[in-house]
PDB file of C-alpha atoms in Angstrom:
ATOM      1  CA  MET A  20     -10.566 -25.398  15.953  1.00 40.00           C
ATOM      2  CA  LYS A  21      -8.670 -23.031  18.228  1.00 48.00           C
ATOM      3  CA  ALA A  22      -5.986 -20.970  16.514  1.00 54.00           C
ATOM      4  CA  LYS A  23      -2.405 -21.746  17.450  1.00 61.00           C
ATOM      5  CA  PRO A  24      -0.982 -18.954  19.642  1.00 72.00           C
ATOM      6  CA  VAL A  25       1.577 -16.798  17.858  1.00 81.00           C
ATOM      7  CA  ARG A  26       4.721 -16.611  19.925  1.00 89.00           C
ATOM      8  CA  HIS A  27       7.380 -16.099  17.249  1.00 97.00           C
ATOM      9  CA  LEU A  28       6.754 -14.270  13.976  1.00 98.00           C
ATOM     10  CA  LEU A  29       9.161 -13.621  11.097  1.00 98.00           C
ATOM     11  CA  ALA A  30       8.527 -10.422   9.130  1.00 98.00           C
ATOM     12  CA  ILE A  31      10.220  -9.140   5.985  1.00 98.00           C
ATOM     13  CA  ASP A  32      10.024  -6.033   3.829  1.00 98.00           C
ATOM     14  CA  THR A  33      11.617  -6.110   0.375  1.00 97.00           C
ATOM     15  CA  ALA A  34       9.386  -3.510  -1.285  1.00 95.00           C
ATOM     16  CA  THR A  35      12.272  -1.075  -1.800  1.00 95.00           C
ATOM     17  CA  ALA A  36      16.059  -1.219  -2.067  1.00 94.00           C
ATOM     18  CA  TRP A  37      16.120  -1.240   1.758  1.00 95.00           C
ATOM     19  CA  GLN A  38      15.819  -4.863   2.898  1.00 97.00           C
ATOM     20  CA  SER A  39      14.446  -5.335   6.409  1.00 98.00           C
ATOM     21  CA  VAL A  40      14.050  -8.649   8.277  1.00 98.00           C
ATOM     22  CA  ALA A  41      12.692  -8.860  11.822  1.00 98.00           C
ATOM     23  CA  LEU A  42      11.911 -11.550  14.353  1.00 98.00           C
ATOM     24  CA  LEU A  43       9.192 -10.771  16.877  1.00 98.00           C
ATOM     25  CA  GLN A  44       8.503 -12.579  20.130  1.00 96.00           C
ATOM     26  CA  ASP A  45       4.970 -11.599  21.061  1.00 91.00           C
ATOM     27  CA  ASP A  46       5.006  -7.786  20.643  1.00 90.00           C
ATOM     28  CA  GLN A  47       8.723  -7.450  21.330  1.00 95.00           C
ATOM     29  CA  VAL A  48      11.490  -7.227  18.718  1.00 96.00           C
ATOM     30  CA  LEU A  49      13.776 -10.195  19.267  1.00 96.00           C
ATOM     31  CA  ALA A  50      16.123  -9.464  16.347  1.00 97.00           C
ATOM     32  CA  LEU A  51      16.417  -7.122  13.371  1.00 97.00           C
ATOM     33  CA  LEU A  52      18.676  -7.132  10.293  1.00 97.00           C
ATOM     34  CA  GLU A  53      18.559  -4.327   7.726  1.00 96.00           C
ATOM     35  CA  GLN A  54      20.709  -3.468   4.720  1.00 94.00           C
ATOM     36  CA  ASP A  55      20.764  -1.740   1.360  1.00 94.00           C
ATOM     37  CA  ALA A  56      20.035  -4.597  -1.047  1.00 88.00           C
ATOM     38  CA  GLU A  57      19.182  -2.766  -4.257  1.00 80.00           C
ATOM     39  CA  GLY A  58      18.973  -5.326  -7.052  1.00 79.00           C
ATOM     40  CA  SER A  59      20.171  -8.151  -4.794  1.00 88.00           C
ATOM     41  CA  HIS A  60      17.197  -9.261  -2.683  1.00 93.00           C
ATOM     42  CA  ALA A  61      17.307 -12.670  -4.349  1.00 92.00           C
ATOM     43  CA  ARG A  62      20.928 -13.166  -3.259  1.00 92.00           C
ATOM     44  CA  SER A  63      20.791 -11.643   0.223  1.00 95.00           C
ATOM     45  CA  LEU A  64      17.353 -12.364   1.717  1.00 96.00           C
ATOM     46  CA  MET A  65      17.777 -16.048   2.599  1.00 96.00           C
ATOM     47  CA  GLY A  66      21.168 -15.381   4.166  1.00 96.00           C
ATOM     48  CA  ALA A  67      19.732 -12.567   6.270  1.00 97.00           C
ATOM     49  CA  ILE A  68      16.871 -14.766   7.491  1.00 98.00           C
ATOM     50  CA  ASP A  69      19.277 -17.572   8.360  1.00 97.00           C
ATOM     51  CA  ARG A  70      21.576 -15.236  10.341  1.00 97.00           C
ATOM     52  CA  LEU A  71      18.605 -13.724  12.152  1.00 97.00           C
ATOM     53  CA  LEU A  72      17.205 -17.081  13.265  1.00 97.00           C
ATOM     54  CA  ARG A  73      20.560 -18.591  14.218  1.00 97.00           C
ATOM     55  CA  GLY A  74      21.416 -15.503  16.254  1.00 96.00           C
ATOM     56  CA  ALA A  75      18.178 -15.944  18.206  1.00 96.00           C
ATOM     57  CA  GLY A  76      18.708 -19.687  18.654  1.00 96.00           C
ATOM     58  CA  LEU A  77      15.635 -20.529  16.569  1.00 97.00           C
ATOM     59  CA  SER A  78      14.792 -22.284  13.321  1.00 97.00           C
ATOM     60  CA  LEU A  79      11.999 -21.919  10.792  1.00 97.00           C
ATOM     61  CA  LYS A  80      10.123 -24.712  12.594  1.00 96.00           C
ATOM     62  CA  ASP A  81       9.901 -22.519  15.708  1.00 97.00           C
ATOM     63  CA  LEU A  82       7.854 -19.853  13.898  1.00 97.00           C
ATOM     64  CA  GLN A  83       4.102 -19.668  14.336  1.00 97.00           C
ATOM     65  CA  ALA A  84       3.494 -17.032  11.631  1.00 98.00           C
ATOM     66  CA  LEU A  85       5.043 -15.128   8.719  1.00 98.00           C
ATOM     67  CA  ALA A  86       4.366 -11.507   7.777  1.00 98.00           C
ATOM     68  CA  VAL A  87       5.378  -9.943   4.469  1.00 98.00           C
ATOM     69  CA  SER A  88       5.075  -6.515   2.893  1.00 98.00           C
ATOM     70  CA  ILE A  89       2.814  -6.947  -0.156  1.00 97.00           C
ATOM     71  CA  GLY A  90       3.383  -3.624  -1.980  1.00 96.00           C
ATOM     72  CA  PRO A  91       3.329  -1.263  -3.684  1.00 96.00           C
ATOM     73  CA  GLY A  92       7.019  -1.039  -4.415  1.00 94.00           C
ATOM     74  CA  SER A  93       9.740  -2.663  -6.487  1.00 92.00           C
ATOM     75  CA  PHE A  94       8.266  -5.381  -8.691  1.00 91.00           C
ATOM     76  CA  THR A  95      11.343  -7.594  -8.324  1.00 92.00           C
ATOM     77  CA  GLY A  96      11.735  -7.000  -4.596  1.00 94.00           C
ATOM     78  CA  LEU A  97       8.098  -7.786  -3.879  1.00 95.00           C
ATOM     79  CA  ARG A  98       8.228 -11.007  -5.906  1.00 94.00           C
ATOM     80  CA  VAL A  99      11.373 -12.176  -4.094  1.00 95.00           C
ATOM     81  CA  GLY A 100       9.884 -11.516  -0.664  1.00 96.00           C
ATOM     82  CA  LEU A 101       6.567 -13.152  -1.424  1.00 96.00           C
ATOM     83  CA  ALA A 102       8.125 -16.179  -3.143  1.00 96.00           C
ATOM     84  CA  THR A 103      10.365 -16.746  -0.121  1.00 97.00           C
ATOM     85  CA  MET A 104       7.460 -16.719   2.308  1.00 97.00           C
ATOM     86  CA  LEU A 105       5.362 -18.934   0.051  1.00 96.00           C
ATOM     87  CA  GLY A 106       8.218 -21.425  -0.021  1.00 96.00           C
ATOM     88  CA  PHE A 107       8.321 -21.534   3.773  1.00 97.00           C
ATOM     89  CA  ARG A 108       4.556 -22.027   3.930  1.00 97.00           C
ATOM     90  CA  ALA A 109       4.644 -24.814   1.353  1.00 96.00           C
ATOM     91  CA  VAL A 110       7.236 -26.760   3.325  1.00 96.00           C
ATOM     92  CA  LEU A 111       6.159 -26.060   6.909  1.00 96.00           C
ATOM     93  CA  GLY A 112       2.524 -24.978   6.652  1.00 96.00           C
ATOM     94  CA  THR A 113       3.246 -21.747   8.549  1.00 97.00           C
ATOM     95  CA  PRO A 114       0.428 -19.195   8.009  1.00 97.00           C
ATOM     96  CA  ILE A 115       1.197 -15.969   6.144  1.00 98.00           C
ATOM     97  CA  VAL A 116      -0.283 -12.543   6.720  1.00 98.00           C
ATOM     98  CA  THR A 117       0.270  -9.787   4.157  1.00 98.00           C
ATOM     99  CA  VAL A 118       0.577  -6.097   5.020  1.00 98.00           C
ATOM    100  CA  PRO A 119       0.363  -3.235   2.488  1.00 97.00           C
ATOM    101  CA  THR A 120       3.740  -1.487   2.369  1.00 98.00           C
ATOM    102  CA  LEU A 121       2.420   2.042   2.888  1.00 98.00           C
ATOM    103  CA  GLU A 122       0.176   0.929   5.733  1.00 98.00           C
ATOM    104  CA  ALA A 123       3.147  -0.743   7.414  1.00 98.00           C
ATOM    105  CA  MET A 124       5.084   2.522   7.087  1.00 98.00           C
ATOM    106  CA  ALA A 125       2.341   4.277   9.049  1.00 97.00           C
ATOM    107  CA  TRP A 126       3.195   1.881  11.890  1.00 97.00           C
ATOM    108  CA  ASN A 127       6.635   3.545  11.952  1.00 97.00           C
ATOM    109  CA  LEU A 128       4.842   6.563  13.464  1.00 96.00           C
ATOM    110  CA  ARG A 129       2.509   4.983  15.982  1.00 93.00           C
ATOM    111  CA  ASP A 130       2.993   7.878  18.408  1.00 88.00           C
ATOM    112  CA  VAL A 131       2.424  10.682  15.875  1.00 92.00           C
ATOM    113  CA  LYS A 132      -0.893  12.537  15.711  1.00 91.00           C
ATOM    114  CA  GLY A 133      -2.517  13.926  12.596  1.00 91.00           C
ATOM    115  CA  VAL A 134      -2.437  12.761   8.990  1.00 93.00           C
ATOM    116  CA  LEU A 135       0.464  10.461   8.053  1.00 95.00           C
ATOM    117  CA  VAL A 136       1.505  10.357   4.410  1.00 95.00           C
ATOM    118  CA  PRO A 137       4.099   7.734   3.463  1.00 96.00           C
ATOM    119  CA  VAL A 138       5.547   8.428  -0.001  1.00 96.00           C
ATOM    120  CA  LEU A 139       7.695   5.974  -1.975  1.00 96.00           C
ATOM    121  CA  LYS A 140       9.443   6.472  -5.292  1.00 94.00           C
ATOM    122  CA  SER A 141       7.873   4.757  -8.275  1.00 92.00           C
ATOM    123  CA  ARG A 142       8.998   5.042 -11.895  1.00 80.00           C
ATOM    124  CA  HIS A 143       8.917   7.819 -14.475  1.00 78.00           C
ATOM    125  CA  ASN A 144       9.001  10.631 -11.888  1.00 85.00           C
ATOM    126  CA  GLU A 145       5.992   9.250 -10.037  1.00 91.00           C
ATOM    127  CA  VAL A 146       5.405   8.227  -6.433  1.00 94.00           C
ATOM    128  CA  TYR A 147       3.285   5.779  -4.461  1.00 95.00           C
ATOM    129  CA  TRP A 148       1.499   7.323  -1.512  1.00 95.00           C
ATOM    130  CA  ALA A 149      -1.452   7.054   0.857  1.00 96.00           C
ATOM    131  CA  ALA A 150      -2.829   8.925   3.879  1.00 95.00           C
ATOM    132  CA  TYR A 151      -3.569   7.480   7.331  1.00 96.00           C
ATOM    133  CA  GLU A 152      -4.342   8.614  10.860  1.00 96.00           C
ATOM    134  CA  TRP A 153      -4.128   6.942  14.249  1.00 96.00           C
ATOM    135  CA  LEU A 154      -7.411   7.321  16.136  1.00 94.00           C
ATOM    136  CA  PRO A 155      -7.598   6.703  19.912  1.00 90.00           C
ATOM    137  CA  GLY A 156      -9.321   3.436  20.705  1.00 87.00           C
ATOM    138  CA  THR A 157      -9.865   2.700  17.002  1.00 90.00           C
ATOM    139  CA  GLY A 158      -6.456   2.136  15.488  1.00 94.00           C
ATOM    140  CA  LEU A 159      -5.201   3.106  12.077  1.00 96.00           C
ATOM    141  CA  ARG A 160      -7.717   4.780   9.783  1.00 96.00           C
ATOM    142  CA  THR A 161      -7.184   5.052   6.034  1.00 96.00           C
ATOM    143  CA  HIS A 162      -7.991   8.528   4.685  1.00 93.00           C
ATOM    144  CA  ILE A 163      -6.703   7.938   1.143  1.00 94.00           C
ATOM    145  CA  ALA A 164      -5.941   4.453  -0.172  1.00 94.00           C
ATOM    146  CA  GLU A 165      -2.789   3.648  -2.151  1.00 94.00           C
ATOM    147  CA  GLN A 166      -2.238   5.948  -5.114  1.00 92.00           C
ATOM    148  CA  VAL A 167       0.390   6.338  -7.810  1.00 92.00           C
ATOM    149  CA  GLY A 168       1.025   9.563  -9.697  1.00 89.00           C
ATOM    150  CA  PRO A 169       3.265  12.608 -10.049  1.00 89.00           C
ATOM    151  CA  PRO A 170       4.459  14.362  -6.861  1.00 89.00           C
ATOM    152  CA  ALA A 171       2.027  17.216  -7.566  1.00 86.00           C
ATOM    153  CA  SER A 172      -0.886  14.834  -7.010  1.00 87.00           C
ATOM    154  CA  VAL A 173       0.200  14.367  -3.388  1.00 90.00           C
ATOM    155  CA  ALA A 174       0.163  18.094  -2.737  1.00 84.00           C
ATOM    156  CA  ARG A 175      -3.246  18.565  -4.383  1.00 84.00           C
ATOM    157  CA  ALA A 176      -4.836  15.850  -2.268  1.00 85.00           C
ATOM    158  CA  LEU A 177      -3.397  17.261   0.954  1.00 84.00           C
ATOM    159  CA  GLN A 178      -4.408  20.879   0.501  1.00 75.00           C
ATOM    160  CA  ALA A 179      -7.254  20.471   2.976  1.00 72.00           C
ATOM    161  CA  ALA A 180      -4.977  18.978   5.634  1.00 74.00           C
ATOM    162  CA  LYS A 181      -3.815  21.659   8.068  1.00 73.00           C
ATOM    163  CA  ALA A 182      -1.032  19.479   9.461  1.00 82.00           C
ATOM    164  CA  CYS A 183       0.457  16.355   7.941  1.00 90.00           C
ATOM    165  CA  THR A 184       3.558  14.243   8.276  1.00 93.00           C
ATOM    166  CA  LEU A 185       5.174  13.207   4.996  1.00 94.00           C
ATOM    167  CA  PHE A 186       7.980  10.654   4.954  1.00 95.00           C
ATOM    168  CA  GLY A 187       9.615   7.988   2.803  1.00 96.00           C
ATOM    169  CA  ASP A 188      12.138   8.031  -0.033  1.00 94.00           C
ATOM    170  CA  GLY A 189       9.564   9.597  -2.370  1.00 94.00           C
ATOM    171  CA  TRP A 190       9.159  12.508   0.036  1.00 94.00           C
ATOM    172  CA  GLN A 191      12.917  12.879   0.316  1.00 93.00           C
ATOM    173  CA  ALA A 192      13.271  12.900  -3.474  1.00 93.00           C
ATOM    174  CA  TYR A 193      10.506  15.453  -4.151  1.00 93.00           C
ATOM    175  CA  GLU A 194      10.329  17.309  -0.843  1.00 93.00           C
ATOM    176  CA  LYS A 195      10.774  20.795  -2.294  1.00 91.00           C
ATOM    177  CA  ASP A 196       7.890  20.579  -4.773  1.00 85.00           C
ATOM    178  CA  ILE A 197       5.451  18.864  -2.397  1.00 88.00           C
ATOM    179  CA  ARG A 198       6.291  21.103   0.557  1.00 89.00           C
ATOM    180  CA  GLU A 199       5.841  24.330  -1.409  1.00 86.00           C
ATOM    181  CA  ALA A 200       2.430  23.252  -2.698  1.00 82.00           C
ATOM    182  CA  VAL A 201       1.168  22.109   0.708  1.00 83.00           C
ATOM    183  CA  GLU A 202       2.384  25.227   2.526  1.00 83.00           C
ATOM    184  CA  ALA A 203       1.020  27.496  -0.217  1.00 82.00           C
ATOM    185  CA  ALA A 204      -2.415  26.078   0.614  1.00 75.00           C
ATOM    186  CA  GLY A 205      -1.955  26.930   4.282  1.00 77.00           C
ATOM    187  CA  GLY A 206      -0.891  23.482   5.409  1.00 77.00           C
ATOM    188  CA  GLN A 207       1.985  22.554   7.686  1.00 82.00           C
ATOM    189  CA  VAL A 208       4.514  19.765   7.068  1.00 87.00           C
ATOM    190  CA  ARG A 209       6.027  18.037  10.089  1.00 87.00           C
ATOM    191  CA  GLU A 210       9.404  16.302  10.137  1.00 83.00           C
ATOM    192  CA  VAL A 211      10.287  12.752  11.203  1.00 90.00           C
ATOM    193  CA  ARG A 212      13.515  11.105  12.259  1.00 90.00           C
ATOM    194  CA  PRO A 213      15.731   9.648   9.478  1.00 89.00           C
ATOM    195  CA  GLU A 214      15.218   6.048  10.630  1.00 88.00           C
ATOM    196  CA  GLN A 215      11.440   6.470  10.291  1.00 93.00           C
ATOM    197  CA  GLN A 216      11.712   7.278   6.591  1.00 94.00           C
ATOM    198  CA  ARG A 217      12.315   3.676   5.504  1.00 95.00           C
ATOM    199  CA  PRO A 218      10.000   0.652   5.395  1.00 96.00           C
ATOM    200  CA  SER A 219      10.591  -1.574   8.430  1.00 97.00           C
ATOM    201  CA  ALA A 220      10.009  -5.271   8.981  1.00 98.00           C
ATOM    202  CA  VAL A 221       9.256  -4.440  12.620  1.00 98.00           C
ATOM    203  CA  SER A 222       6.242  -2.414  11.494  1.00 98.00           C
ATOM    204  CA  VAL A 223       5.248  -5.204   9.091  1.00 98.00           C
ATOM    205  CA  GLY A 224       5.411  -7.642  11.994  1.00 98.00           C
ATOM    206  CA  LEU A 225       3.387  -5.503  14.392  1.00 97.00           C
ATOM    207  CA  ALA A 226       0.721  -4.807  11.783  1.00 97.00           C
ATOM    208  CA  GLY A 227       0.795  -8.475  10.852  1.00 97.00           C
ATOM    209  CA  ARG A 228       0.146  -9.580  14.425  1.00 96.00           C
ATOM    210  CA  GLN A 229      -2.907  -7.337  14.536  1.00 95.00           C
ATOM    211  CA  ARG A 230      -4.196  -8.807  11.283  1.00 96.00           C
ATOM    212  CA  LEU A 231      -3.593 -12.324  12.543  1.00 95.00           C
ATOM    213  CA  GLY A 232      -5.629 -11.506  15.630  1.00 93.00           C
ATOM    214  CA  ALA A 233      -8.474 -10.482  13.346  1.00 94.00           C
ATOM    215  CA  GLY A 234      -8.188 -13.760  11.410  1.00 95.00           C
ATOM    216  CA  GLN A 235      -6.797 -12.123   8.266  1.00 95.00           C
ATOM    217  CA  VAL A 236      -4.597 -15.003   7.141  1.00 96.00           C
ATOM    218  CA  ALA A 237      -3.599 -15.114   3.469  1.00 96.00           C
ATOM    219  CA  GLY A 238      -5.272 -17.691   1.254  1.00 93.00           C
ATOM    220  CA  PRO A 239      -3.614 -20.036  -1.259  1.00 90.00           C
ATOM    221  CA  GLU A 240      -3.483 -17.454  -4.066  1.00 85.00           C
ATOM    222  CA  LEU A 241      -1.100 -14.595  -3.331  1.00 88.00           C
ATOM    223  CA  VAL A 242       0.149 -11.872  -5.672  1.00 89.00           C
ATOM    224  CA  PRO A 243       1.933  -8.583  -4.933  1.00 91.00           C
ATOM    225  CA  CYS A 244      -0.070  -5.357  -4.783  1.00 91.00           C
ATOM    226  CA  TYR A 245       1.623  -3.377  -7.539  1.00 89.00           C
ATOM    227  CA  VAL A 246      -0.920  -0.497  -7.660  1.00 84.00           C
ATOM    228  CA  GLN A 247       0.454   0.494 -11.071  1.00 68.00           C
ATOM    229  CA  ARG A 248       0.764  -1.757 -14.067  1.00 48.00           C
ATOM    230  CA  THR A 249       3.995  -3.430 -15.103  1.00 49.00           C
ATOM    231  CA  GLU A 250       6.022  -1.971 -17.966  1.00 57.00           C
ATOM    232  CA  ALA A 251       5.005  -4.892 -20.195  1.00 53.00           C
ATOM    233  CA  GLU A 252       1.314  -4.233 -19.559  1.00 45.00           C
ATOM    234  CA  VAL A 253       1.718  -0.538 -20.340  1.00 46.00           C
ATOM    235  CA  LYS A 254       3.487  -1.271 -23.622  1.00 56.00           C
ATOM    236  CA  PHE A 255       0.929  -3.927 -24.471  1.00 52.00           C
ATOM    237  CA  ASP A 256      -1.922  -1.439 -24.040  1.00 43.00           C
ATOM    238  CA  GLU A 257      -0.045   1.226 -25.989  1.00 48.00           C
ATOM    239  CA  GLN A 258       0.104  -1.189 -28.884  1.00 55.00           C
ATOM    240  CA  GLN A 259      -3.645  -1.782 -28.627  1.00 52.00           C
ATOM    241  CA  GLY A 260      -3.368  -5.206 -27.079  1.00 53.00           C
ATOM    242  CA  VAL A 261      -1.520  -6.799 -30.000  1.00 52.00           C
ATOM    243  CA  SER A 262       1.040  -9.467 -29.090  1.00 51.00           C
ATOM    244  CA  ALA A 263       4.671  -9.267 -30.228  1.00 51.00           C
ATOM    245  CA  LEU A 264       4.165 -12.182 -32.650  1.00 49.00           C
ATOM    246  CA  GLU A 265       1.104 -10.589 -34.189  1.00 51.00           C
ATOM    247  CA  ARG A 266       2.856  -7.217 -34.502  1.00 56.00           C
ATOM    248  CA  ARG A 267       5.692  -8.931 -36.415  1.00 54.00           C
ATOM    249  CA  ARG A 268       3.229 -10.676 -38.727  1.00 55.00           C
ATOM    250  CA  GLN A 269       1.501  -7.360 -39.411  1.00 61.00           C
ATOM    251  CA  ARG A 270       4.814  -5.634 -40.207  1.00 63.00           C
ATOM    252  CA  VAL A 271       5.786  -8.371 -42.651  1.00 63.00           C
ATOM    253  CA  ALA A 272       2.368  -8.246 -44.313  1.00 63.00           C
ATOM    254  CA  SER A 273       2.583  -4.448 -44.572  1.00 67.00           C
ATOM    255  CA  LYS A 274       6.019  -4.574 -46.209  1.00 64.00           C
ATOM    256  CA  LEU A 275       4.869  -7.191 -48.715  1.00 67.00           C
ATOM    257  CA  ALA A 276       1.838  -5.106 -49.568  1.00 67.00           C
ATOM    258  CA  GLN A 277       3.989  -2.011 -50.071  1.00 70.00           C
ATOM    259  CA  GLY A 278       6.334  -3.968 -52.336  1.00 66.00           C
ATOM    260  CA  ARG A 279       3.481  -5.140 -54.514  1.00 62.00           C
ATOM    261  CA  GLY A 280       2.129  -1.617 -54.727  1.00 62.00           C
ATOM    262  CA  LYS A 281       5.454  -0.227 -55.940  1.00 60.00           C
ATOM    263  CA  ARG A 282       5.828  -2.872 -58.649  1.00 57.00           C
ATOM    264  CA  GLY A 283       2.359  -2.194 -59.977  1.00 56.00           C
ATOM    265  CA  ARG A 284       0.451  -4.545 -62.269  1.00 51.00           C
ATOM    266  CA  THR A 285       2.490  -6.659 -64.698  1.00 47.00           C
ATOM    267  CA  ASP A 286       1.545  -8.648 -67.795  1.00 46.00           C
ATOM    268  CA  ALA A 287       1.757 -11.771 -65.677  1.00 46.00           C
ATOM    269  CA  ASP A 288      -0.963 -10.514 -63.358  1.00 50.00           C
ATOM    270  CA  PRO A 289      -4.319 -12.135 -63.977  1.00 49.00           C
ATOM    271  CA  GLN A 290      -6.742  -9.943 -65.907  1.00 51.00           C
ATOM    272  CA  PRO A 291     -10.116  -9.187 -64.375  1.00 48.00           C
ATOM    273  CA  ARG A 292     -13.062 -11.042 -65.922  1.00 49.00           C
ATOM    274  CA  LYS A 293     -15.392  -9.076 -68.162  1.00 46.00           C
TER     275      LYS A 293
END
């Protein structure tokens, strides 16, 4: 069966506090809406999509494909974006293509040579990052897949790179430390324009169109790419995999045992058999 040609594609990126929604017609940007939506993706995303489509004179039924940033990034933001696209697919049957957030950010710099290192803030003074390079006639090559760790880990991995371009809110937050380490190793850090620092639905859409052309359509089961574990999983492992209910039962049993130990044996206690 011949694939339906993709004329109009809706792309969204909700991986960070910066919400980006784009409508592509072929390889051209038909419309773009972006805003700071920290903590409010669930309230603002549907309205942004509706305004975007109405402004272009289109409806959801006119879309041939959907592209969504899959992570890493904000757990809540990623879930909102993915759930929205899954809802559209369930109702209309529109195919979805997922694009890793850091890979999509590399599409912000399609005309930049050398190693590209998008860096996003994570939690606990850590960052998400990866390393890519555009190769003539080949496309985007992944040098280092998605990582999460302290800012120092970025600098250590890039010590062999003589010239690299770092960008993203993680780079902006920890620029001093990363820059000093890279330059101390003889490397050179290049600058990018402010608007290239943020994730963009336009880049998600362009990367998504390429993936669609390669037949990389998402299957029925879709989950965000978190890269790091959720807070609940970390705490669960720290407590050796014991559930909250079981931990409570163990605390109660421990207190009862301590109480019996303090009272000691009484005359009412059964005597051991001889």
